[in-house]
Each structure stands twice: as C-alpha cells, then as structure tokens.
Coordinates of C-alpha atoms in Angstrom, one line a residue:
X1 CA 31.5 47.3 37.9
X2 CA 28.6 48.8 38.0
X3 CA 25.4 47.4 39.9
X4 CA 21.5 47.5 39.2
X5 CA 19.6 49.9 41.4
X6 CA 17.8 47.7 44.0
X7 CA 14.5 47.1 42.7
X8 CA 13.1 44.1 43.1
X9 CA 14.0 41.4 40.7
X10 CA 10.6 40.4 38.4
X11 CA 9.1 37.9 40.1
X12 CA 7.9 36.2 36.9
X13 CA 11.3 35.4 36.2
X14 CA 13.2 32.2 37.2
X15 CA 17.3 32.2 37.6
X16 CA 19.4 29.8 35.3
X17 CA 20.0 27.6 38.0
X18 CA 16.7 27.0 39.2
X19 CA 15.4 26.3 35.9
X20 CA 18.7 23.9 35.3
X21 CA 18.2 22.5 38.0
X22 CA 14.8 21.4 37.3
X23 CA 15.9 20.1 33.6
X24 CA 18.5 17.9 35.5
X25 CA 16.1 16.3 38.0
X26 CA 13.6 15.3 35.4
X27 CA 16.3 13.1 33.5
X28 CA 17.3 9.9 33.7
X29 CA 20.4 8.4 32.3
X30 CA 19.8 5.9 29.3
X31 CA 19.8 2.0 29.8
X32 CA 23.4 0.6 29.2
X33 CA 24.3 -1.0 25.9
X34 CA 26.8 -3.6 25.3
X35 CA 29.1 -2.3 22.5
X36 CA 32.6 -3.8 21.2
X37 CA 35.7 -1.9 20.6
X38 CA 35.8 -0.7 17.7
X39 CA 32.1 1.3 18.4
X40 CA 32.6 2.2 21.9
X41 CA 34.9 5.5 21.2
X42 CA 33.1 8.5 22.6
X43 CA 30.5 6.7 24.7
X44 CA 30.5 6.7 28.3
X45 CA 30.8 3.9 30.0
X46 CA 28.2 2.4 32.7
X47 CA 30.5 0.0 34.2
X48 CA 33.9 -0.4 36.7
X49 CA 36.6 -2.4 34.2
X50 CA 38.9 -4.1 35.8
X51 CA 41.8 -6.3 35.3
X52 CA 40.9 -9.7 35.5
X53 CA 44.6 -10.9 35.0
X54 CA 47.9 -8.7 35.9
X55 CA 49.3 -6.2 33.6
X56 CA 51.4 -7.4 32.3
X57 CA 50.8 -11.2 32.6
X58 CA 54.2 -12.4 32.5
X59 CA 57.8 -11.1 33.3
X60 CA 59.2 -9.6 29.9
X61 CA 62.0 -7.9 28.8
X62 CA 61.5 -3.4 28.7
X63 CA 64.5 -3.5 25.8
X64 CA 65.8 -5.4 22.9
X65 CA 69.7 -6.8 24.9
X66 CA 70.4 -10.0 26.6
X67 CA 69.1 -12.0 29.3
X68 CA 71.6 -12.2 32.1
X69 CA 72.4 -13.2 35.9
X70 CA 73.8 -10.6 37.6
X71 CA 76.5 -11.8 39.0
X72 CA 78.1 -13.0 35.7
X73 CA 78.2 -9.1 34.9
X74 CA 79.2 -7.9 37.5
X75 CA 82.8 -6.8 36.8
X76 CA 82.3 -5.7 33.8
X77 CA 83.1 -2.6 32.1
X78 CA 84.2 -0.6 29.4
X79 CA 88.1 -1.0 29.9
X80 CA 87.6 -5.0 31.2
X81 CA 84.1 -6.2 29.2
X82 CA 82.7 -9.5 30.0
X83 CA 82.4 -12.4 27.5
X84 CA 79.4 -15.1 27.9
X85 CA 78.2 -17.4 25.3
X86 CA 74.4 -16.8 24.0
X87 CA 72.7 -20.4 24.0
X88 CA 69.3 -18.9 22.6
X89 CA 66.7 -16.2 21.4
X90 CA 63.2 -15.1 22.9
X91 CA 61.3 -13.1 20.7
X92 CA 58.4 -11.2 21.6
X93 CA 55.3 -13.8 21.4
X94 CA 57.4 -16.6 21.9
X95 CA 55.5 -19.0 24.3
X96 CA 58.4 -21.2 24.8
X97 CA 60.3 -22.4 28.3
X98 CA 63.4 -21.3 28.3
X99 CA 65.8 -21.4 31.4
X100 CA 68.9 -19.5 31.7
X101 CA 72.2 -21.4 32.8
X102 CA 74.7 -19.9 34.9
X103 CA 77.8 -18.0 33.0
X104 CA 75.8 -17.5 29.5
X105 CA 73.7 -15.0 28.1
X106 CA 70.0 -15.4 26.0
X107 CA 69.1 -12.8 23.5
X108 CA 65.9 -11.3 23.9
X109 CA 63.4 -8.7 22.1
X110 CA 61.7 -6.5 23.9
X111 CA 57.9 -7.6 25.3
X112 CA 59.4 -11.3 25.2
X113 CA 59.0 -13.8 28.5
X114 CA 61.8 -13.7 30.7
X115 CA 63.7 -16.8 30.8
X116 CA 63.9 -18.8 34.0
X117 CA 66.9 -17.2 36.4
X118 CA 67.1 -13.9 34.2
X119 CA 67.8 -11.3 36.9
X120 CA 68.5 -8.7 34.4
X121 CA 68.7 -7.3 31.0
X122 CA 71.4 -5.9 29.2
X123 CA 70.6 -3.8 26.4
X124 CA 72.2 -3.9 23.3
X125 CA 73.7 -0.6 23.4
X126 CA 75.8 -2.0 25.6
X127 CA 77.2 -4.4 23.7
X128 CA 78.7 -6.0 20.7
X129 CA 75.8 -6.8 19.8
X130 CA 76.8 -10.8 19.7
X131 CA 75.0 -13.4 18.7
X132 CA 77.1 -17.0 19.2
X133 CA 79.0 -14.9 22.1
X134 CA 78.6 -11.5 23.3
X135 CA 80.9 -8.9 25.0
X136 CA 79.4 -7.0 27.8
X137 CA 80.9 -3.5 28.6
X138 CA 79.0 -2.4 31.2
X139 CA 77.2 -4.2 34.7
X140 CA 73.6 -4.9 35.3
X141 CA 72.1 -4.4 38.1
X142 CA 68.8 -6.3 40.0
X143 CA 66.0 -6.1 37.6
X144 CA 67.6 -3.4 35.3
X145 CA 65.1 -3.5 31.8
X146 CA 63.0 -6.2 33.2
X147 CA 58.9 -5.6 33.4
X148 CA 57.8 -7.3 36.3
X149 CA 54.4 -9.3 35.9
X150 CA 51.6 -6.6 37.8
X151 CA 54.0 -3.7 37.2
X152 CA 51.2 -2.1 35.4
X153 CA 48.1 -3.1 37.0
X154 CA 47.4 -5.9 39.5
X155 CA 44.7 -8.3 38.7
X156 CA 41.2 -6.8 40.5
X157 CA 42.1 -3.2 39.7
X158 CA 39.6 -0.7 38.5
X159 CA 41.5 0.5 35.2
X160 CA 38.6 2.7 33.4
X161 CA 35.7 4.1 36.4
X162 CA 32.3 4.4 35.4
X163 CA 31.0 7.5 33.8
X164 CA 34.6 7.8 31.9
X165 CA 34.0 9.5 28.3
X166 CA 36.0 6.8 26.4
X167 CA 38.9 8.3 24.8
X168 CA 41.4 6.4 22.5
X169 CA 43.3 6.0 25.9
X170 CA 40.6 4.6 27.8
X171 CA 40.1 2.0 24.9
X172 CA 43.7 0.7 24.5
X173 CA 43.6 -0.2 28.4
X174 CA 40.4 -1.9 27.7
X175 CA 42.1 -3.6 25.2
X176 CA 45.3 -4.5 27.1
X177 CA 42.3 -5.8 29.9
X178 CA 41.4 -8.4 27.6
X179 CA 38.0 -7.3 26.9
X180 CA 36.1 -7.3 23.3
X181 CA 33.2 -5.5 24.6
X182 CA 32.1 -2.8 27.4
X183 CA 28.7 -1.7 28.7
X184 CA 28.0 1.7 28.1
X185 CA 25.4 4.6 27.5
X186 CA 24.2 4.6 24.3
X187 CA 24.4 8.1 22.1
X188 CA 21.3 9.7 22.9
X189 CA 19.1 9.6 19.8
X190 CA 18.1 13.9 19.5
X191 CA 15.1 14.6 17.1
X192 CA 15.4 18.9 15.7
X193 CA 12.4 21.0 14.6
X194 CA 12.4 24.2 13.5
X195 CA 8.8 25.8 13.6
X196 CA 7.9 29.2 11.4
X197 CA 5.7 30.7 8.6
X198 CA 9.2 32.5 7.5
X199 CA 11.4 29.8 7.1
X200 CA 13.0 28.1 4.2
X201 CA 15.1 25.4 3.2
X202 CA 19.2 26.4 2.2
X203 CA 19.8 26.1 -1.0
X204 CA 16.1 27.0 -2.3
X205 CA 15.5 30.5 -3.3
X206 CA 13.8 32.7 -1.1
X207 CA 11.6 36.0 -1.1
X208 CA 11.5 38.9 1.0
X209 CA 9.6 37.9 4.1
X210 CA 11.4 34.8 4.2
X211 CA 14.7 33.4 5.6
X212 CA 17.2 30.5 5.1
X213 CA 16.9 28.0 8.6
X214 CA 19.8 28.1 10.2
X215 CA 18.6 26.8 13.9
X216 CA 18.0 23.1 13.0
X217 CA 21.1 22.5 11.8
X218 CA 23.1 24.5 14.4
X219 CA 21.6 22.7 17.1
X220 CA 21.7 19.1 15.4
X221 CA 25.6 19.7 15.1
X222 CA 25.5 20.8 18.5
X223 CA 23.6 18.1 19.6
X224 CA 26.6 15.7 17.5
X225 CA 29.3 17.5 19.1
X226 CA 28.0 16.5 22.6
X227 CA 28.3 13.3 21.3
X228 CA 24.5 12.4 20.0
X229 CA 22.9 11.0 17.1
X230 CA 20.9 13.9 15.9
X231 CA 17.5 13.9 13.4
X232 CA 16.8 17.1 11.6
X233 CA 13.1 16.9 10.9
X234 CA 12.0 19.3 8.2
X235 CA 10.7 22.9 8.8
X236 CA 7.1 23.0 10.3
X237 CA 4.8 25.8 9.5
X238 CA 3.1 27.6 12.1
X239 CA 0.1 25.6 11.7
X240 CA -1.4 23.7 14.9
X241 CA -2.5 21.2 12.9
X242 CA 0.9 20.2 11.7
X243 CA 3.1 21.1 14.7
X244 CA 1.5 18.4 16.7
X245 CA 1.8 15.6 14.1
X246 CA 5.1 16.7 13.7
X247 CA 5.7 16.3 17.4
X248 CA 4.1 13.0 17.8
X249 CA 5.6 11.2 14.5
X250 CA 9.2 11.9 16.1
X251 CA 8.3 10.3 19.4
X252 CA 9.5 6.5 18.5
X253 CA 13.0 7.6 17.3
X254 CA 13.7 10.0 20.2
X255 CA 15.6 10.2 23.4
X256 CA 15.4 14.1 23.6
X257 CA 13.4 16.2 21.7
X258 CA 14.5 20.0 20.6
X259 CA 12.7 22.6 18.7
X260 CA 13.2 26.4 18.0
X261 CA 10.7 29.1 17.4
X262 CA 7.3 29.2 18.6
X263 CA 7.2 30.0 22.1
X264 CA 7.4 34.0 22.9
X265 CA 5.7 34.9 25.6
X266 CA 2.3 35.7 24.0
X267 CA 1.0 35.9 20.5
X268 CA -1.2 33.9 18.8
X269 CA 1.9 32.0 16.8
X270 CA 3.0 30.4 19.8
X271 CA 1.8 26.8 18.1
X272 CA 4.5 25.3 19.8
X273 CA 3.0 25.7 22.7
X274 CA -0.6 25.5 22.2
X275 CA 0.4 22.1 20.7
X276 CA 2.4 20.7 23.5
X277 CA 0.1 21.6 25.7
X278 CA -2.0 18.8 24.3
X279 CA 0.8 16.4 24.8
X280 CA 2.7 16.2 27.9
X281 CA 3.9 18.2 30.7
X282 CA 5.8 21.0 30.0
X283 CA 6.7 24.6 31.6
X284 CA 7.0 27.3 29.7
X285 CA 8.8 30.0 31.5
X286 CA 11.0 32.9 31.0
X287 CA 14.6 32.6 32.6
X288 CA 16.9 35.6 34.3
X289 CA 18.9 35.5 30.9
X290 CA 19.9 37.6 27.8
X291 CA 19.6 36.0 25.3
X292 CA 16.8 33.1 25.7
X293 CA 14.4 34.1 28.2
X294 CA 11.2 32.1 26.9
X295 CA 12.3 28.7 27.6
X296 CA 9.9 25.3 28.0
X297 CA 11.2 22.0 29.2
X298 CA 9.3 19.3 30.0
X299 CA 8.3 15.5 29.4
X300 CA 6.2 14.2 26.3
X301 CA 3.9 11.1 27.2
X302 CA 3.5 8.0 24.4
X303 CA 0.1 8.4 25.5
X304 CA -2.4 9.9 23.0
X305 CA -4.6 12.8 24.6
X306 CA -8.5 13.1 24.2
X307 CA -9.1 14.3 20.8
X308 CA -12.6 14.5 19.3
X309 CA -11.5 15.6 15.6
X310 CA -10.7 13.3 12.7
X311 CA -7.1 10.9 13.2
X312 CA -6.0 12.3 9.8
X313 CA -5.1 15.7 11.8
X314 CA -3.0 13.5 14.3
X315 CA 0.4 11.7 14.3
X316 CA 1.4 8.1 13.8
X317 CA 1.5 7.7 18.1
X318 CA -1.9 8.7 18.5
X319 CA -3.1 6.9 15.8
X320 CA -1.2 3.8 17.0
X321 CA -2.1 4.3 20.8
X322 CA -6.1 4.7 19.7
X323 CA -5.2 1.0 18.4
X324 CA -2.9 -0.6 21.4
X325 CA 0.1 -0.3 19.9
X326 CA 2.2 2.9 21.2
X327 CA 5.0 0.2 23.1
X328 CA 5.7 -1.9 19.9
X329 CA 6.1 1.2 17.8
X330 CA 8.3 3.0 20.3
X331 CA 10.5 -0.5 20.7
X332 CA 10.8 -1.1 17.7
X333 CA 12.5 2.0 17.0
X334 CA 16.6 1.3 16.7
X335 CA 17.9 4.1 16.0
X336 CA 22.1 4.7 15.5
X337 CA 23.4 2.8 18.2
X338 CA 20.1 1.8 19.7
X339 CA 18.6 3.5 23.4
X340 CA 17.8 0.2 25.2
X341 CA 14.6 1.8 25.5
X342 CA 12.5 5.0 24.9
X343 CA 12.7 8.0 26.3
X344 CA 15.0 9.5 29.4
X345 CA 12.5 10.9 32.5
X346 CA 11.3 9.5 35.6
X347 CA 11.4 6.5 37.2
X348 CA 8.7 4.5 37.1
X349 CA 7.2 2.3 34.8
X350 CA 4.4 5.1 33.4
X351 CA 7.5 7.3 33.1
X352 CA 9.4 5.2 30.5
X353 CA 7.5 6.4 27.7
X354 CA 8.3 9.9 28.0
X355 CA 10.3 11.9 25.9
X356 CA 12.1 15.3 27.6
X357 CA 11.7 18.1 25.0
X358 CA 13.4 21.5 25.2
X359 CA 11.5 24.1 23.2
X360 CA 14.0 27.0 22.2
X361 CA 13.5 30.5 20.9
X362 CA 13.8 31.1 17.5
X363 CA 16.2 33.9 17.7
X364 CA 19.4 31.7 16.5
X365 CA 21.3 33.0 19.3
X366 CA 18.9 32.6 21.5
X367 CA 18.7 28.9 20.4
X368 CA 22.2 28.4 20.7
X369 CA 23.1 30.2 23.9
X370 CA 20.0 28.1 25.5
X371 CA 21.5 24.8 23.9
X372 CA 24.9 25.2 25.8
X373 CA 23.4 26.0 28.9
X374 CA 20.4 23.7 29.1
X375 CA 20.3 21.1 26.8
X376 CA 23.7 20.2 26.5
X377 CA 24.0 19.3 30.2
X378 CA 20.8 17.3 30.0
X379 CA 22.3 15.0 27.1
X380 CA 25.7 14.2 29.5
X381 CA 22.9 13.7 32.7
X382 CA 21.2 11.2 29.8
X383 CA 24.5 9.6 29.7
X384 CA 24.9 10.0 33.5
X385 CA 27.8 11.9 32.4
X386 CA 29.0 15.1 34.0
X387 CA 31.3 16.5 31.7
X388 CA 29.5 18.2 28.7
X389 CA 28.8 21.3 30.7
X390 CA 31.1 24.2 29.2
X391 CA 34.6 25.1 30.9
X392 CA 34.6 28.1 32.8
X393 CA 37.3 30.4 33.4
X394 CA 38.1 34.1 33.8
X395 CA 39.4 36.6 31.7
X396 CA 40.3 40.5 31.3
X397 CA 37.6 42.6 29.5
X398 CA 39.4 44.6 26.7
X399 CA 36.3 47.0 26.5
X400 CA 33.5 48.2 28.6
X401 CA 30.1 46.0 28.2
X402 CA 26.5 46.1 29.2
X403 CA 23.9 44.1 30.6
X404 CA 20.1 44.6 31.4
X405 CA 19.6 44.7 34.9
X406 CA 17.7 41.1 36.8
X407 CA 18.9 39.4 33.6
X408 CA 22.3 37.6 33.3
X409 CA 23.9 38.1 29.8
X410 CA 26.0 35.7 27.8
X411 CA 27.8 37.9 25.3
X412 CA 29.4 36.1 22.7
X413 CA 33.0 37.2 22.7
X414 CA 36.4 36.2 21.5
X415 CA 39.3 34.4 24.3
X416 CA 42.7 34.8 24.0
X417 CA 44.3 32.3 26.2
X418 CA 48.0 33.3 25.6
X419 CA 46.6 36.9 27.4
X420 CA 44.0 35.8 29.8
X421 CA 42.0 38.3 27.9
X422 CA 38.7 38.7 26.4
X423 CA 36.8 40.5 23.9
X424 CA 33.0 41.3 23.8
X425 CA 32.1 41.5 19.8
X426 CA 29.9 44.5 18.6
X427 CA 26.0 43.3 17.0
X428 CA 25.2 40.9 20.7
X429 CA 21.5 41.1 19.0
X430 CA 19.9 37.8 19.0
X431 CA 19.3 37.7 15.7
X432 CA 23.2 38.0 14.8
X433 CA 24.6 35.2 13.7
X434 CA 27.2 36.1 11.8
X435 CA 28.4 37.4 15.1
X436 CA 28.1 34.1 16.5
X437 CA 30.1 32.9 13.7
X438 CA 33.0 34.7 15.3
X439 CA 32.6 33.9 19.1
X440 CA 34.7 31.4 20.4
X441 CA 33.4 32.1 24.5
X442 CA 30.4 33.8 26.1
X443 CA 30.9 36.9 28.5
X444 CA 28.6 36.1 31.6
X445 CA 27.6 39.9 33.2
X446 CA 25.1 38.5 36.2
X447 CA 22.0 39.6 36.8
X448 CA 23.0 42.3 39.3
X449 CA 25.1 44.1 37.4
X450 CA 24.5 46.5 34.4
X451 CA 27.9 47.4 33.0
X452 CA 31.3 46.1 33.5
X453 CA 34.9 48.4 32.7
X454 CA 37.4 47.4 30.8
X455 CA 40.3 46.0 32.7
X456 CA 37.7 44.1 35.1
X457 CA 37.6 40.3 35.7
X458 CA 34.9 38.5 34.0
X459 CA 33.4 34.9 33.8
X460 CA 33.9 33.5 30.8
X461 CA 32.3 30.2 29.3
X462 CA 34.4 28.2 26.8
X463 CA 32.4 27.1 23.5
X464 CA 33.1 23.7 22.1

C-alpha cells in the first residue's frame, strides 16, 4: 500500500462522512401510515406488535396420532402393544369439548384442541392406525406431540420491534398475532430529473452531440430498489427558466427530490444551481471522493421566493403560494401509498413543507456511486430505518489499483464470495457505464492512499 505524500489535504474539500452526516441530520422519518396485510410487505414498521393473546391460544396436538393418558401406554411396546378403544375424533378447527376417559384413546389431527386429560399424543406411525380400536406399539411419555398453549409466544410479547423491514416472515407472525393492519412508514414518494442541453429520450433517434439519458432511470430504479415510489420527470434543458418550474411543479408529489447534471463546480450551465439557489437552502460542495465530488443537498421550502418577472416563467407552487394555497396543494397530493404529510426535514412546523433534494453529477457513475452512498441512506433515515446502507466487507485485490491522493475512490469491481476475492474492472472513468454494467461491488482506496498491490486487503462495498 502505498500512501500520499503529506501535503495538506485541500481544504475546500469535505470527507464523505461529514457531508453524510450532515444529509442524515437534516432528515426526518415520514409520519406512520396504517396499512393492512396484504400492502404492508417491504415497509418498515413504526410500531412494537405484540401478542395480545398466547401463541398458540389453546393446547393442540404437534402430529396427526391419538390422544392418550400416559399411564394407559405405559407398558407398551413393539413385542406386547397396547389396545384402547377410540370413543372420538378432533380435527383441526374443531371448537368442540371433548374429555378424554380413562383406558381409551381419541384420534386427533394435528393443530386440533387437546381434549380434556390428554397428557400425550401418540402418533400414528406408531400404530395401527385404528379407528373403532387402536393398537399402540410404543409408550408416550409427559407431553410427547402436544403444543402447549404460550409455547410460541406469551401474551404481551413484542413479536416484530419497531424499525423491522417487513419481510414475508415478519408478516405471517403479524398474522398469527391476530392483526389486519400495522402502522408503518410509508414508501417515500422520490421525484428524478435529469437536467442537460445533450440529452435525449431512449428510443428516439439521436445526433451527434447528443446522448440517450440513462441517469433518470438508473436512479429511479435505484430509488425502487430501496424500497420507494419513484417519479421520473422528463428531461429538462439547461434553461433557467425551465429548471425552476421543473423543480417547483414536483414539490406536491415529493418526499425526496433527486436530480443529475447541472452542478460542476463552475460554468455558466450550472442552472441547477443558479435555480435552487432561488428556492431553498442547499450546499453545494465538493466531497473527498472519486467519483462524485460536486455534490448539493439541501431542503426546498413550499414557500414561493420574491420574484419580480411574469408567473408564466414560474411553477404551479409559486403560483399557488402568490394565491394562499401552497398547503392544500401539497396535501392534497396522495401519491402510491400516501406520506402522511409533505416533505421529510426538520422539526418544526415551518419545516414541514420542505422537501430534501440531492442534486447529483451528471457523470452516470458519478450519479450512481453518490446515490448508494448518500441518498440511499437518507431514504432508510426517511423510514427511520437503518438498514439500506450497503454491506461492507473485505476482499483480496487480484490486481494493483490506483487512487488520487485526498480523495477516496469507489472502483467499481467484481466480488467473488466463494474466494474472498475482488476484481477492479479496467474503464473506472465516470462516464463508463457499460463498466458499471458489470460491477457487482465498489473497491474503496481512502483518501490517504494512492495505489494498492495485488494480494492486499481492501474494503469492499456490496451493490444491491
């Protein structure tokens, strides 16, 4: 391993932490939904559920056999079986009393109430499988194939915690719980632009000059696969005059706001920025990374900003907040799955009608590396959710690699799990997605190192 010379870090620069950290503490975690069953998969769940009865309710039967006392069994065997007569049935669902007599056996199905004075079951396999009388060969003990009533849970027990994921696990012992309906986070509602002169829709033909967008949808789907309902807005041209619009007409159906392009660090096409500026809060910075250093985050406000020139130049908000009505447009809203309310910053009440907006570089792999990193842990803290940031583990490097020194590179690479090893792929310009394409991990090299041997330990993060 090889390290930087020590020179002074830029100071201009920020580290991926502090600038994480920053995103983190701006957001707040989305108003809890009621949501049945059947919609609830995936979500994350903002309460304790408990068991409000025992699990299971009732003493049943673990095996399809007969219902026996003990001590009318207990001499039998396979040389000298035991004979009782069967004076009844319980089948699973059966709601009936039943009471078991001294010296005789009840067939049962497994799942069904215990009758009264059953102190075990017998399967069937060791039987005859009997159904006026059965032959026994083999001696029960004290609560052999019986389910005792609270085996499973006792009543007051926290089955599923707060900030669970709800897997298909999670929702059968919701089910078994007796409950129809949990309160949960609902899927933050993300909102995609992509902003550029040179951009152009798949499927339309293009000239030179131009290219296909590829960003919006990459980070829509990644913004799905973190478990959001995701908006792709159409392209915007790098006109002032439309990026704000833009901006302002996705306000009412967002939770999170994301858009690519626009925001090097200079340049006179930086509309993103010169429109946002107009809006809300947001820093634009550059982060100790490679690739994605220009990076803004921030908070949008409802709240239309002083503008002298005609409303036709301005979106719907402003328009509607220059009339009184920003809050009925923004609640009125819905949205798949619904937010309970607008927005995900701050605390107070002027904070509930801000919006937290990432704004990407257009580089795809700059949009995508920042995406994992930054925005995808924002969406889980929006679900007050902890798990969406990326596994990390460690891996072999199966070639040398390289890294520019006070910047920490992510190089897209391919894991092998069965080995513990890792390749770096060749073409880690930001530009390459057809290199992305291939990655299934990104080689971290940290900011004080330039080069790294092959055979040496690496971090390694995991992509979905």
């Amino acid at each position: 391993m090889t390290h930087a010379h020590p020179t002074p870090v830029p100071t201009d620069l920020i580290s991926v932490e502090s600038h994480l950290a920053d995103i983190l503490s701006t957001i707040r975690p989305l108003a809890p939904i009621e949501m049945g069953l059947t919609d609830a998969h995936g979500l994350v769940l903002a309460e304790d559920v408990a068991a409000s009865h025992p699990l299971p309710s009732f003493d049943n039967s673990a095996m399809d056999g007969y219902a026996v006392r003990v001590q009318d069994v207990a001499s039998a065997s396979q040389d000298s079986p035991v004979t009782l007569p069967v004076v009844g049935e319980v089948a699973a669902g059966d709601t009936g009393a039943y009471s078991l007599p001294e010296g005789t056996a009840i067939r049962i199905m497994t799942g069904a109430m215990l009758p009264y004075g059953t102190e075990a079951v017998v399967p069937v396999e060791w039987t005859d499988g009997g159904t006026a009388r059965v032959t026994i060969r083999a001696k029960a003990d004290h609560g052999n194939a019986v389910r005792l009533a609270g085996g499973d849970a006792k009543a007051g027990e926290v089955l599923v915690s707060e900030g669970t994921r709800l897997r298909p696990m999670h929702i059968a012992v919701v089910a078994a719980a007796g409950r129809g309906a949990v309160k949960v986070r609902p899927p933050p509602r993300v909102v995609v632009l992509s902003t550029g002169n040179e951009l152009a829709e798949p499927g339309t033909p293009i000239i030179p000059g131009r290219i296909w967008d590829s960003n919006s949808f990459m980070i829509a789907a990644a913004a799905r696969e973190a478990g959001c309902d995701a908006y792709r807005q159409a392209i915007v041209p790098d006109k002032p005059a439309e990026v704000l619009p833009a901006i302002e007409d996705q306000l009412a159906r967002a939770d999170l706001m994301i858009t690519t392009g626009g925001v090097s660090m200079g340049g006179e096409h930086d509309v993103v920025k010169a429109a946002l500026q107009e809006l809300g809060t947001i820093a634009f910075r550059k982060v100790a990374m490679q690739p994605g250093m220009p990076q803004g985050f921030g908070t949008i406000s409802f709240t239309a900003p002083a503008d002298p020139e005609p409303s036709a130049r301005r979106g719907i908000i402003s328009r509607l907040a220059d009339r009184g009505e920003v809050a009925e447009a923004a609640g009125g809203s819905g949205g798949s799955g619904g937010s309970g309310g607008s927005g995900g910053s701050g605390g107070s009440g002027d904070d509930v009608d801000r919006v937290p907006i990432f704004t990407l570089p257009g580089n795809p792999v700059s949009a995508y590396v920042s995406f994992q990193v930054f925005a995808r842990p924002a969406l889980g803290a929006l679900q007050a959710y902890d798990g969406l940031g990326l596994e990390r583990t460690t891996a072999e490097l199966t070639g040398p690699v390289r890294s520019p020194a006070g910047r920490r590179s992510y190089l897209r690479g391919v894991l092998d799990r069965s080995t513990g090893r890792v390749t770096a792929l060749t073409g880690q310009g930001s530009h390459q997605v057809a290199t992305l394409g291939k990655a299934n991990a990104l080689v971290i090299v940290p900011e004080w190192v330039v080069q790294m041997a092959e055979g040496e330990t690496a971090d390694v993060l995991v992509l979905p």
